[in-house]
Coordinates of C-alpha atoms in Angstrom, one line a residue:
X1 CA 51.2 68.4 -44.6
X2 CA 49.0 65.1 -44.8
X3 CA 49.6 62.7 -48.0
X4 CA 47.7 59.9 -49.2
X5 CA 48.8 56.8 -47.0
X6 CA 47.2 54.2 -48.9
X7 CA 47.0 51.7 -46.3
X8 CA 44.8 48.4 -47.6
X9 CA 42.5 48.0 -44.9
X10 CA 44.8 48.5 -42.2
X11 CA 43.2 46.0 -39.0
X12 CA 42.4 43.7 -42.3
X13 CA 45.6 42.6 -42.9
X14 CA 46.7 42.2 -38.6
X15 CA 43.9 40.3 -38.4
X16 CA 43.9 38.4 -41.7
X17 CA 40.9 39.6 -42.7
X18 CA 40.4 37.9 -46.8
X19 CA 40.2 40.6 -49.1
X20 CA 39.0 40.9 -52.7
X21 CA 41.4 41.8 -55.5
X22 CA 39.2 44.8 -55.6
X23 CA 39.4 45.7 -52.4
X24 CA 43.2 45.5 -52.5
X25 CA 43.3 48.7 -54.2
X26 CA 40.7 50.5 -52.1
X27 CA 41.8 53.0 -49.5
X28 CA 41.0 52.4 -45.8
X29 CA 39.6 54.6 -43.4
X30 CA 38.4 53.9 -39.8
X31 CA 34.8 54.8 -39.2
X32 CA 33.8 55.3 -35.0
X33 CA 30.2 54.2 -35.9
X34 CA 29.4 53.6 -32.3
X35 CA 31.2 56.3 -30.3
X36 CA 29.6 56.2 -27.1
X37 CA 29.3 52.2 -25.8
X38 CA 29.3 51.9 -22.0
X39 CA 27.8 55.5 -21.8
X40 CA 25.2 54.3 -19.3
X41 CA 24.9 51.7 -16.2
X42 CA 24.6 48.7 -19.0
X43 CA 24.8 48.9 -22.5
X44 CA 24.5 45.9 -24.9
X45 CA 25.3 45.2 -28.6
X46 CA 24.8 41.8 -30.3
X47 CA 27.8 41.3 -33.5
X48 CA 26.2 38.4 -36.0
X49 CA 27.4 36.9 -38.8
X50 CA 25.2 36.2 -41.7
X51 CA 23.4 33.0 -42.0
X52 CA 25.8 30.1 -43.1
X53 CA 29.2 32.6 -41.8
X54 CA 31.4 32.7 -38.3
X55 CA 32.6 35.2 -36.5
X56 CA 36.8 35.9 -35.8
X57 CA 36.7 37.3 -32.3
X58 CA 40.2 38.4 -31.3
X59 CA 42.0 39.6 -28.6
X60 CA 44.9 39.2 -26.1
X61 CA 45.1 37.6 -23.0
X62 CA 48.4 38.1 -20.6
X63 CA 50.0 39.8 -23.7
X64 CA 49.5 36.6 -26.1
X65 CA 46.8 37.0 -28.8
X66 CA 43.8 34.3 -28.5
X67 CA 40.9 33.4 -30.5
X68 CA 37.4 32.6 -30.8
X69 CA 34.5 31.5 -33.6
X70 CA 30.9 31.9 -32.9
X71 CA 27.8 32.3 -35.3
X72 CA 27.5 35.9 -33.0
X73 CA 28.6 37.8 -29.8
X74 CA 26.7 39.9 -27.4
X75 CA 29.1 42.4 -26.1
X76 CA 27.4 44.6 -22.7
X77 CA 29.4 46.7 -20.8
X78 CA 29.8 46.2 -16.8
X79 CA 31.0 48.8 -14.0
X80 CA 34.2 48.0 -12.2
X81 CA 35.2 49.6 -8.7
X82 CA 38.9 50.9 -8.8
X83 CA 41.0 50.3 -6.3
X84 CA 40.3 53.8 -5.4
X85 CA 38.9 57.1 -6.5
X86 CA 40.6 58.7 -9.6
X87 CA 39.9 62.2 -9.9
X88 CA 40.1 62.9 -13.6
X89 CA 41.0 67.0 -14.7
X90 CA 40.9 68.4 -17.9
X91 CA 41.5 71.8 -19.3
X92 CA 38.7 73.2 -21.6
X93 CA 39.6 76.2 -23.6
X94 CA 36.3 76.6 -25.9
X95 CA 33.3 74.8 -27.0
X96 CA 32.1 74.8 -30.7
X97 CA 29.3 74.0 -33.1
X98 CA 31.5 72.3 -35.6
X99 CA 35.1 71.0 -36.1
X100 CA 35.9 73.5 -38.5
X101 CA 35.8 76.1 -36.1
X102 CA 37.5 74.3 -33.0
X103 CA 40.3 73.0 -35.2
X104 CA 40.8 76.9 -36.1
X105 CA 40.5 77.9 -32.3
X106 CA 43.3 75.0 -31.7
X107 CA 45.7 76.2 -34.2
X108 CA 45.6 79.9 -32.7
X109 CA 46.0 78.3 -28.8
X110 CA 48.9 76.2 -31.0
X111 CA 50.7 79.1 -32.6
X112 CA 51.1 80.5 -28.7
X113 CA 52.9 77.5 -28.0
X114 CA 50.3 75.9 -26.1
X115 CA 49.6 71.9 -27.1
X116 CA 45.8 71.3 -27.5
X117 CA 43.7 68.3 -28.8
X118 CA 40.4 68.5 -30.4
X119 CA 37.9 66.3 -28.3
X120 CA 34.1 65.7 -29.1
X121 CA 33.0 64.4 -25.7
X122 CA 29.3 66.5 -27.0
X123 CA 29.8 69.2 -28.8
X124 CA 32.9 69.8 -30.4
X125 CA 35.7 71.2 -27.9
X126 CA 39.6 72.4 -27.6
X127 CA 41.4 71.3 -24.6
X128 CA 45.1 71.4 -23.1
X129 CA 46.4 68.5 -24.0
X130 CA 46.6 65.4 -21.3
X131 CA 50.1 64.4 -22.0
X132 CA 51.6 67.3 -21.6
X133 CA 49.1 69.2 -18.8
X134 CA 49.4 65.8 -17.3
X135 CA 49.8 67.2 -13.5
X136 CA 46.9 69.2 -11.1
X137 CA 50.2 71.9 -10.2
X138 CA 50.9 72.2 -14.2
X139 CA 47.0 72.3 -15.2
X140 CA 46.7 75.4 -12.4
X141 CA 49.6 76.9 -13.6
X142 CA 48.8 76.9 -17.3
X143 CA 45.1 78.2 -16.1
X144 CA 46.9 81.1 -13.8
X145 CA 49.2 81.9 -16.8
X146 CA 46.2 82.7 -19.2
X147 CA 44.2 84.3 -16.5
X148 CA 47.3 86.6 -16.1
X149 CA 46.5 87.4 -20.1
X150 CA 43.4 88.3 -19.7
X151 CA 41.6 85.1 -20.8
X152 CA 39.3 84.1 -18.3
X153 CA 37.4 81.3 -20.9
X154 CA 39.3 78.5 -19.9
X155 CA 38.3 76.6 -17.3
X156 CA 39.2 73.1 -15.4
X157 CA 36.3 70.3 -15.0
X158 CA 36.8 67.8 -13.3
X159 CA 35.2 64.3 -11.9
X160 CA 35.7 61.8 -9.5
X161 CA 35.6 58.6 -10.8
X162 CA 34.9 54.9 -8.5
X163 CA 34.2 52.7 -11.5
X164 CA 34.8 52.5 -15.4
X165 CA 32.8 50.5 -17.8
X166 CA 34.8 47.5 -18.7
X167 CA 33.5 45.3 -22.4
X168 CA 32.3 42.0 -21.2
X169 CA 30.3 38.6 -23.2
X170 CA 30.3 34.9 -22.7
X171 CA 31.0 32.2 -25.0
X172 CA 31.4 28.5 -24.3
X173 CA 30.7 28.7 -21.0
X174 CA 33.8 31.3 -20.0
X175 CA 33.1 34.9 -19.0
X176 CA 35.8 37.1 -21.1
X177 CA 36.2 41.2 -20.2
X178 CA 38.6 43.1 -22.5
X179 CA 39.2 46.7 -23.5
X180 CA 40.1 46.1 -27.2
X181 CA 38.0 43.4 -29.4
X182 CA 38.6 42.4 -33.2
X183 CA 35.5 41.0 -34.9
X184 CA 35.7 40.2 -38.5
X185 CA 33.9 37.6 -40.3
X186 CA 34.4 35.0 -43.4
X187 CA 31.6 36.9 -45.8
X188 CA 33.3 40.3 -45.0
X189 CA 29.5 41.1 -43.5
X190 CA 28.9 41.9 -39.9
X191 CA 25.5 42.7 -38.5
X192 CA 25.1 45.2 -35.6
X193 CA 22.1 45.5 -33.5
X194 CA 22.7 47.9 -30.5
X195 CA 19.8 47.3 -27.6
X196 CA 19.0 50.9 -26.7
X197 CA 18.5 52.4 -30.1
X198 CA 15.4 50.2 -30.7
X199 CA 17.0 50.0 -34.4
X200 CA 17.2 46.7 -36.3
X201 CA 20.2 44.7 -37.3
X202 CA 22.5 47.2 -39.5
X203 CA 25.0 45.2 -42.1
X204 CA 28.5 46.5 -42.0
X205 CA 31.2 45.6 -44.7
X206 CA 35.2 44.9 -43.0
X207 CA 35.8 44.6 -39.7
X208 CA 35.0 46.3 -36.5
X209 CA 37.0 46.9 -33.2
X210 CA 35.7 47.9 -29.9
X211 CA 38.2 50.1 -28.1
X212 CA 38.8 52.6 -25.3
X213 CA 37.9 56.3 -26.4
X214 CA 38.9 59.3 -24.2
X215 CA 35.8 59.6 -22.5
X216 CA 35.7 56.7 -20.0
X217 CA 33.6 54.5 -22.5
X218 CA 34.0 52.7 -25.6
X219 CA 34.0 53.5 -29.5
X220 CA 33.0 50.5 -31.8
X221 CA 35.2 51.5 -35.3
X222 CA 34.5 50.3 -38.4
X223 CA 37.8 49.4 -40.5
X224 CA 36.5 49.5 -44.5
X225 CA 37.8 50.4 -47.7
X226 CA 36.4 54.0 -49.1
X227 CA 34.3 52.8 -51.5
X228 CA 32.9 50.3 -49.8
X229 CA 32.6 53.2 -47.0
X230 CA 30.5 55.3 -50.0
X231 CA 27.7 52.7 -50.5
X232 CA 26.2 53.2 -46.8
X233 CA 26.8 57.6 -47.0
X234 CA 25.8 58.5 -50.2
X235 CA 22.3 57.0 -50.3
X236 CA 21.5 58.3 -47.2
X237 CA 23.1 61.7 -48.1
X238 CA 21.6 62.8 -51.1
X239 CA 18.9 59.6 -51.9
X240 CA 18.9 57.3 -54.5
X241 CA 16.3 58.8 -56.5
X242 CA 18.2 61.5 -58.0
X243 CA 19.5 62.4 -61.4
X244 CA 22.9 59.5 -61.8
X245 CA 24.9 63.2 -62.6
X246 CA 23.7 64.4 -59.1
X247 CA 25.0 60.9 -57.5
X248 CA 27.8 60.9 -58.9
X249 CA 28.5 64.3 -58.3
X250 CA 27.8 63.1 -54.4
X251 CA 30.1 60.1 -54.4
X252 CA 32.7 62.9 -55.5
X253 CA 31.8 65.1 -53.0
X254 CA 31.4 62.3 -49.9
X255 CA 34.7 60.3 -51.0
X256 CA 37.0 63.6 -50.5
X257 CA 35.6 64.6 -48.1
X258 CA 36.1 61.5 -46.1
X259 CA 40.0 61.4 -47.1
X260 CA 40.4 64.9 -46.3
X261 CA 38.8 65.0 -42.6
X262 CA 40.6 61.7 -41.5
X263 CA 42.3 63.6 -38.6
X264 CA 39.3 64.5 -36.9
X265 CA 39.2 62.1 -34.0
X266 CA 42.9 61.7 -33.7
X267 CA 42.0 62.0 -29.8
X268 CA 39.8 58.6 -30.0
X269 CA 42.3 56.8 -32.2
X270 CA 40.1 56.6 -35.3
X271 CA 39.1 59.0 -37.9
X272 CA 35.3 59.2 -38.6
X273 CA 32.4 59.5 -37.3
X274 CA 28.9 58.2 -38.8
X275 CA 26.7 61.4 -38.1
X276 CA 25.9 64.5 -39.8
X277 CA 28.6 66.0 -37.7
X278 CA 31.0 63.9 -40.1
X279 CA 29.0 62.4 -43.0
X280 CA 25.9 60.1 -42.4
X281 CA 26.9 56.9 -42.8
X282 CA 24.8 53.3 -42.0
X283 CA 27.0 50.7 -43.0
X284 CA 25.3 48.1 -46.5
X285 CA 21.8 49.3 -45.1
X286 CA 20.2 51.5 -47.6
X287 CA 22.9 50.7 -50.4
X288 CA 20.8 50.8 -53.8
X289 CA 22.0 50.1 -57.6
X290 CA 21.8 53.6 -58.5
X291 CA 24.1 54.9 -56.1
X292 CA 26.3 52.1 -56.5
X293 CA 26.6 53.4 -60.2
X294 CA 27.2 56.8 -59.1
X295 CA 29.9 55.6 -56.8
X296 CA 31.4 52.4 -59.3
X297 CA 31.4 55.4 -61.9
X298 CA 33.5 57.8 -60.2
X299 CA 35.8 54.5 -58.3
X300 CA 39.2 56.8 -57.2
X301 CA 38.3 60.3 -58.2
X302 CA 38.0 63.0 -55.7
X303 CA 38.3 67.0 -55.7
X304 CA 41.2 68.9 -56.3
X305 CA 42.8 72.7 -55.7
X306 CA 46.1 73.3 -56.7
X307 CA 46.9 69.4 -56.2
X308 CA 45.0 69.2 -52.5
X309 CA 42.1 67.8 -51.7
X310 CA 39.1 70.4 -51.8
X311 CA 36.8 71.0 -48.2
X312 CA 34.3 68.8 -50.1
X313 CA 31.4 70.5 -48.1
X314 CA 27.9 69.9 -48.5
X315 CA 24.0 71.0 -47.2
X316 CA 20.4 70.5 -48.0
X317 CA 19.5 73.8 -49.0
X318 CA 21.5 77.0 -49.9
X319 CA 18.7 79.3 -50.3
X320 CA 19.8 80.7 -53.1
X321 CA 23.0 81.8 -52.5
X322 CA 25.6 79.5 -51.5
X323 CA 28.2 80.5 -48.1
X324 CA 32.0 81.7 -48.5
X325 CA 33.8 79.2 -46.2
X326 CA 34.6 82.4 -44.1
X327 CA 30.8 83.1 -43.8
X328 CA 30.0 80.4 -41.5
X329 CA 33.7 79.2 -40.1
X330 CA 37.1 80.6 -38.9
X331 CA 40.4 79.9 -40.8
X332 CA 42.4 80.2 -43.8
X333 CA 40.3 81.5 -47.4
X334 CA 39.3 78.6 -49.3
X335 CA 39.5 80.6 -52.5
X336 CA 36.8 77.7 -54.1
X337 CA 34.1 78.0 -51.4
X338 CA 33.1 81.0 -52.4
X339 CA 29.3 82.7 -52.3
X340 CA 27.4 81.5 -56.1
X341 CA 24.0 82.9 -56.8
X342 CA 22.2 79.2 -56.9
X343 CA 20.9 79.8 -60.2
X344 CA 21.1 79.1 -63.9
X345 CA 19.8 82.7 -64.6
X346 CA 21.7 85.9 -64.0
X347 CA 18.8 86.8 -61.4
X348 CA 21.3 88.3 -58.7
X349 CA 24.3 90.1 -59.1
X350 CA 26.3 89.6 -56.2
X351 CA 28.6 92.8 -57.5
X352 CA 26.4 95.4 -58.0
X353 CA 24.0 94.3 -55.5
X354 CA 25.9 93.1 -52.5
X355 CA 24.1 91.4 -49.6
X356 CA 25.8 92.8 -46.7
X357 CA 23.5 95.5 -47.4
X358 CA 20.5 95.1 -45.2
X359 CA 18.2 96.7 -48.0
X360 CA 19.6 94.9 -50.4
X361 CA 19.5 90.9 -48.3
X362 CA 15.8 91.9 -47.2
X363 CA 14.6 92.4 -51.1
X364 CA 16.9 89.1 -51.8
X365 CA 15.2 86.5 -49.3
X366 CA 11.6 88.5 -51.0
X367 CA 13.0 87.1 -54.1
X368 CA 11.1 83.9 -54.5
X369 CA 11.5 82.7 -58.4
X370 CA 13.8 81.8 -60.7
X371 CA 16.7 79.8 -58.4
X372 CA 17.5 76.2 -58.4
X373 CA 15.7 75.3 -55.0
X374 CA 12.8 76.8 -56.4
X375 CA 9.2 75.1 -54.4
X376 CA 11.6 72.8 -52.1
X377 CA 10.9 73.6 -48.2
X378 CA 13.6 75.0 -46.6
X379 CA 13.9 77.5 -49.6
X380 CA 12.4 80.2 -48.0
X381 CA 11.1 80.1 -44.6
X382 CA 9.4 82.4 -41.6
X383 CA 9.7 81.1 -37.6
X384 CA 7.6 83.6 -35.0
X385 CA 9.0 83.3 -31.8
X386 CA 7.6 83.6 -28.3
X387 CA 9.8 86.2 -25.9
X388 CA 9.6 83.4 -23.2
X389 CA 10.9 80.8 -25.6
X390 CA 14.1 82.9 -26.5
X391 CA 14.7 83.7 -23.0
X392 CA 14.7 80.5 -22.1
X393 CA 17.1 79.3 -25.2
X394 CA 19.7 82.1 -24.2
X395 CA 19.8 81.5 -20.5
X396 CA 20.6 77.9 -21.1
X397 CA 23.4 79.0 -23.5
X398 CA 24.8 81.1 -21.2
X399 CA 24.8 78.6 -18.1
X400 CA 26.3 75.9 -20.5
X401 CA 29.0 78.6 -21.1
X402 CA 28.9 80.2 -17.7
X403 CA 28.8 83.1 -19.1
X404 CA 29.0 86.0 -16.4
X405 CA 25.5 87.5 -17.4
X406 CA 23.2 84.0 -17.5
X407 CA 20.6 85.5 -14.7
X408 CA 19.3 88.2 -17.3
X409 CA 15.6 88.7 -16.9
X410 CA 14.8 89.6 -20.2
X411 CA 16.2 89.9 -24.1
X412 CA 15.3 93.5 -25.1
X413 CA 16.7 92.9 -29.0
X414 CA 18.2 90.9 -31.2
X415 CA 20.1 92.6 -34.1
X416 CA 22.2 91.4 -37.0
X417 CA 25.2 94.2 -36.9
X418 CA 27.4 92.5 -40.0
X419 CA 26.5 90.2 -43.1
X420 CA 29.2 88.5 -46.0
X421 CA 28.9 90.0 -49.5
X422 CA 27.1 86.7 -49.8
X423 CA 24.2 87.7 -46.8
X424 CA 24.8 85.4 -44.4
X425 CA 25.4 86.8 -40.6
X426 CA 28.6 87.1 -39.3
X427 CA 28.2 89.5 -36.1
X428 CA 25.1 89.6 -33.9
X429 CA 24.1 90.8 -30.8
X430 CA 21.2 90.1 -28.1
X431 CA 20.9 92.5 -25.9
X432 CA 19.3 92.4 -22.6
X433 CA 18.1 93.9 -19.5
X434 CA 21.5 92.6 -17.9
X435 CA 23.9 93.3 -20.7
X436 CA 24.8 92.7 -24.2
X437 CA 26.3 89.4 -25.6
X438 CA 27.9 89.8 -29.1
X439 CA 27.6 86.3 -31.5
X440 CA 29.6 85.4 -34.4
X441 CA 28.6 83.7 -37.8
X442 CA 26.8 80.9 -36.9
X443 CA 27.3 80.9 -32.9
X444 CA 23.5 82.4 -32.8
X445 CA 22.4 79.1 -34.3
X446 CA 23.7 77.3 -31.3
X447 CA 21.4 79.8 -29.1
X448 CA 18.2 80.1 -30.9
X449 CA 16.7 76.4 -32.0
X450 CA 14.4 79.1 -34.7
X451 CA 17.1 79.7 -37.7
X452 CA 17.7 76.7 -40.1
X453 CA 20.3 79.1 -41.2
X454 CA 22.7 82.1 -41.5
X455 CA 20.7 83.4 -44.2
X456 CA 17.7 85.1 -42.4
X457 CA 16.8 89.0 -40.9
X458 CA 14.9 89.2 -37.2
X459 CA 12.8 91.7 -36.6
X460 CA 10.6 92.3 -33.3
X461 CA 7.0 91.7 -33.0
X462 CA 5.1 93.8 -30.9
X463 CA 1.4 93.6 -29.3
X464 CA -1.2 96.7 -29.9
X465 CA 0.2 98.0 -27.1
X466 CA 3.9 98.1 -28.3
X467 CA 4.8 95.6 -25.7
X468 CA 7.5 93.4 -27.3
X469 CA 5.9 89.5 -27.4
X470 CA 8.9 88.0 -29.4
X471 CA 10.7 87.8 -33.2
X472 CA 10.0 86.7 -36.0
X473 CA 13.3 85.2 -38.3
X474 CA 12.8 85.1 -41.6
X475 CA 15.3 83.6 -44.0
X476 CA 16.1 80.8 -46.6
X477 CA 18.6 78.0 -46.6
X478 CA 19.1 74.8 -44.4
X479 CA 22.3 74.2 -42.7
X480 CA 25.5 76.0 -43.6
X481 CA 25.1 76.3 -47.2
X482 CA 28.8 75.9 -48.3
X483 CA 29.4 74.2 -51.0
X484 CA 27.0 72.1 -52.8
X485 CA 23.5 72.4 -52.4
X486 CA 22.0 69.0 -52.8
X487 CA 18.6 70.5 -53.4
X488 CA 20.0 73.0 -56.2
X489 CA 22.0 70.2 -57.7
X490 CA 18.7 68.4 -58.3
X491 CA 17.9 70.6 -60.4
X492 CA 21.1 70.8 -62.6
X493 CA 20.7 67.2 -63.0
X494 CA 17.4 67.4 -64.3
X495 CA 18.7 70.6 -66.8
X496 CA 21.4 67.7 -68.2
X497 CA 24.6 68.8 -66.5
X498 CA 26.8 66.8 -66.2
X499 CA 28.8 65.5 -62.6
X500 CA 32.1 67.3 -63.3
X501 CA 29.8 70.9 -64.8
X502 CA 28.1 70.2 -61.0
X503 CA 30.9 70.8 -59.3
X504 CA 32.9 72.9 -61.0
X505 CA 29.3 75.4 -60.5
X506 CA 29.4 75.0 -56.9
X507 CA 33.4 74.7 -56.7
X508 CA 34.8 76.8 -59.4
X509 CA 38.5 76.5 -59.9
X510 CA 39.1 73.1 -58.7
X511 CA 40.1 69.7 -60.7
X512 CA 38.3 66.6 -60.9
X513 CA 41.4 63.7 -60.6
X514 CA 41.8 60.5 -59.0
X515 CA 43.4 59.7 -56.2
X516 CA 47.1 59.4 -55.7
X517 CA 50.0 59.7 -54.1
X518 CA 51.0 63.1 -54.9
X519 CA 47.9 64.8 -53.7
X520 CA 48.1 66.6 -50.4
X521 CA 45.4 65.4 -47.8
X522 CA 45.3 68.5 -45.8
X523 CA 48.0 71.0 -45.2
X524 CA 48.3 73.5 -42.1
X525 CA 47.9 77.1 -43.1
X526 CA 47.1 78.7 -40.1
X527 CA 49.5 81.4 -41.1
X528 CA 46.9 82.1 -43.6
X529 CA 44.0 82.8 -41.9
X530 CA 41.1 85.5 -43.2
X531 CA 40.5 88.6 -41.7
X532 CA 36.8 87.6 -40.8

């Protein structure tokens, strides 16, 4: 069970980093907003202060701490030989679309007594974990034990490695290469302008560290209080022209959210990330006085269930019918995410006319009036196919996955086989000339680049002749559609609901309370897990 640790911007204070009164009481949380530095030959990032300002550059030398003041840095990365070759193993057991459903994978390898870590060296992935499958005989025997079972999805990759990317700059005339680098700044403002992104400087509030990650390259984290952390995610999350109920209803939403998921990169020593695979966040560019309301409005408060903090998930479209967590991810019942008809009028009832009947999804997604997303794009939506296109999709799945049937010629079907209550997929199949490969929730979004959803039918299309040419996927929604839809909340704001009526619509049963030391972060309830 995770509580609150209400640490006061934690690299701040070691480095003695000036904070505001106001930031005093802020929460801080570590943000990896460049994971990947050093990921090719030469990378290069330039840290400025702004105009007038220096820059704190710290870091040890021989075990004592030194350090330096410069108007700005240019950090590039430079490949070192080793003494000698290092092969490096690890032990993958699964590969996943999202964190949600690897951390649910780890906690069933964990309840069989086997230690894993949750790694995100692309997609997200379990693996044994290094320290304690720290041998070649010990990773071989831990594979031979669970091929003995019956599990033949874990595997061993492994590299050879002759040189590592090593942090490198030059200032007053001395070359200086170090794996970890403080960087903070008098103004509490650093500006970050990577080379090969071909984006401008980004402004950054607190103080950033460059550091080893567990993918032979380098992390740039961001250490900054939460709510300074809010101004550069909810702006670029929901926009800043939205109803203030809607923002606020956002900064809610984006502030537990962050607090709740800060032990998603425990692997890489930092919590965060800045992508959609976390929350979107670009640092002070984009911040805008009407989300700063929204966010100075709702200063501490975050999203409650029975005194923890709430999955405070979010997507741009539900298509009129919001996911059960268990629709789109493994794990315990989140009795609050469940499926809500997106809609102000009693259009749909989910009761008498349930969606996990095909009859009764098709006429649904037909249904084109009277829900919140109402005229927005992703509402409803049709994608034809080409058979040559999905081949190609699925075989490069498979190979990715070396799955035992990857040489198919052909798909001969696809078929949804199970849908939720709420409609969305939760078993599929693709069958081809080859064999038959069975998909779950939304692993057939991870195949097929076509569905913006798990809310959508397929049917065949056929020439005159009845040969099959490709599918068609029909559907509505845009990403998972748990939670909140931003799209439908738009409209709620412009009805005059308020923040807290917003999410108690798209969360019902939780409590709207600020933050505090009794609140659990996240607890463990693997025991509990859902039948689906």
């Amino acid at each position: 069970m995770a509580k609150l640790n209400p640490f006061i911007l934690g690299i701040a204070c070691i480095i003695g980093f000036a904070t505001s009164a106001q930031a005093q009481q802020d929460v801080g949380i570590q943000i990896g907003i460049m994971q990947r530095f050093g990921d090719r030959t030469k990378d290069t990032m330039t840290l400025k202060a702004n105009s007038g300002d220096r820059l704190t550059i710290r870091f040890d030398t021989n075990g004592k701490p030194q350090t330096l003041t410069a108007p700005e840095v240019k950090l590039e990365t430079t490949l070192q030989k080793l003494p000698q070759p290092v092969v490096e193993e690890r032990v993958i057991f699964s590969t996943h679309r999202s964190f949600e459903s690897a951390e649910d994978q780890a906690q069933e390898w964990r309840a069989q007594g086997i230690e894993v870590e949750i790694a995100q060296p692309d997609r997200w992935q379990v693996w044994a974990k290094r320290d304690v499958y720290n041998t070649p005989l010990v990773r071989r025997l831990l594979l031979k034990s669970l091929q003995a079972k019956g599990i033949q999805t874990a595997r061993i990759e492994s590299r050879v490695i002759q040189e590592v990317p090593r942090p490198t700059w030059v200032l007053n005339g001395f070359r200086y290469t170090r794996d970890v680098v403080d960087v903070s700044s008098g103004s509490g403002v650093i500006q970050v302008d990577r080379e090969k992104d071909d984006l401008p400087n980004r402004p950054y509030g607190g103080v950033l560290r460059i550091q080893p990650n567990a993918y032979g390259n380098f992390t740039l984290v961001n250490f900054v209080g939460v709510e300074t952390y809010l101004r550069g995610v909810v702006p670029h999350e929901i926009g800043t022209w939205a109803p203030q109920p809607v923002l606020e209803a956002q900064a809610v939403l984006a502030r537990t959210y962050a607090l709740r998921n800060v032990r998603r990169f425990v692997i890489d020593n930092y919590q965060l990330c800045a992508t959609t695979q976390c929350q979107v966040y670009r640092g002070l560019e984009g911040a805008a006085a009407s989300t700063d309301r929204a966010i100075a409005a709702t200063r501490g408060l975050v999203l409650t269930y029975q005194n923890e903090l709430v999955d405070a998930v979010y997507s741009s479209t539900s298509g009129g019918v919001t996911a059960g967590f268990n629709d789109i991810w493994h794990g315990w019942d989140r009795p609050y995410l469940k499926a809500v008809v997106d809609s102000v009028n009693p259009i749909w009832d989910l009761q008498a006319r349930n969606l996990a009947d095909e009859r009764n999804f098709r006429a649904f997604i037909n249904q084109k009036k009277g829900f919140n997303e109402d005229g927005t794009d992703m509402f409803r939506w049709r994608y034809e196919v080409s058979l040559a296109n999905l081949n190609r999709e699925l075989r490069d799945y498979l190979k990715a996955v070396r799955h035992p049937i990857a040489n198919f010629k052909t798909i001969q079907n696809i078929q949804v086989t199970q849908r939720s209550s709420g409609g969305r997929i939760l078993k599929s199949q693709i069958t081809t000339d080859a064999g038959t490969i069975k998909l779950e929730k939304d692993d057939i979004q991870t195949v097929f680049e076509a569905p913006a959803s798990t809310l959508f039918y397929v049917d065949p299309v056929r020439e005159k002749n009845k040969t099959l040419r490709g599918f068609v996927f029909v559907g509505g929604g845009f990403g998972h559609g748990v939670g909140m839809s931003q799209f439908g909340s738009y409209n709620l704001g412009r009805l005059g609901w308020t923040s807290d009526r917003i999410l108690s619509f798209y969360f019902p049963g939780t409590q709207l309370q600020p933050i505090n030391n009794s609140i659990t972060l996240w607890r463990d309830r693997s025991n509990e897990r859902a039948s689906n």
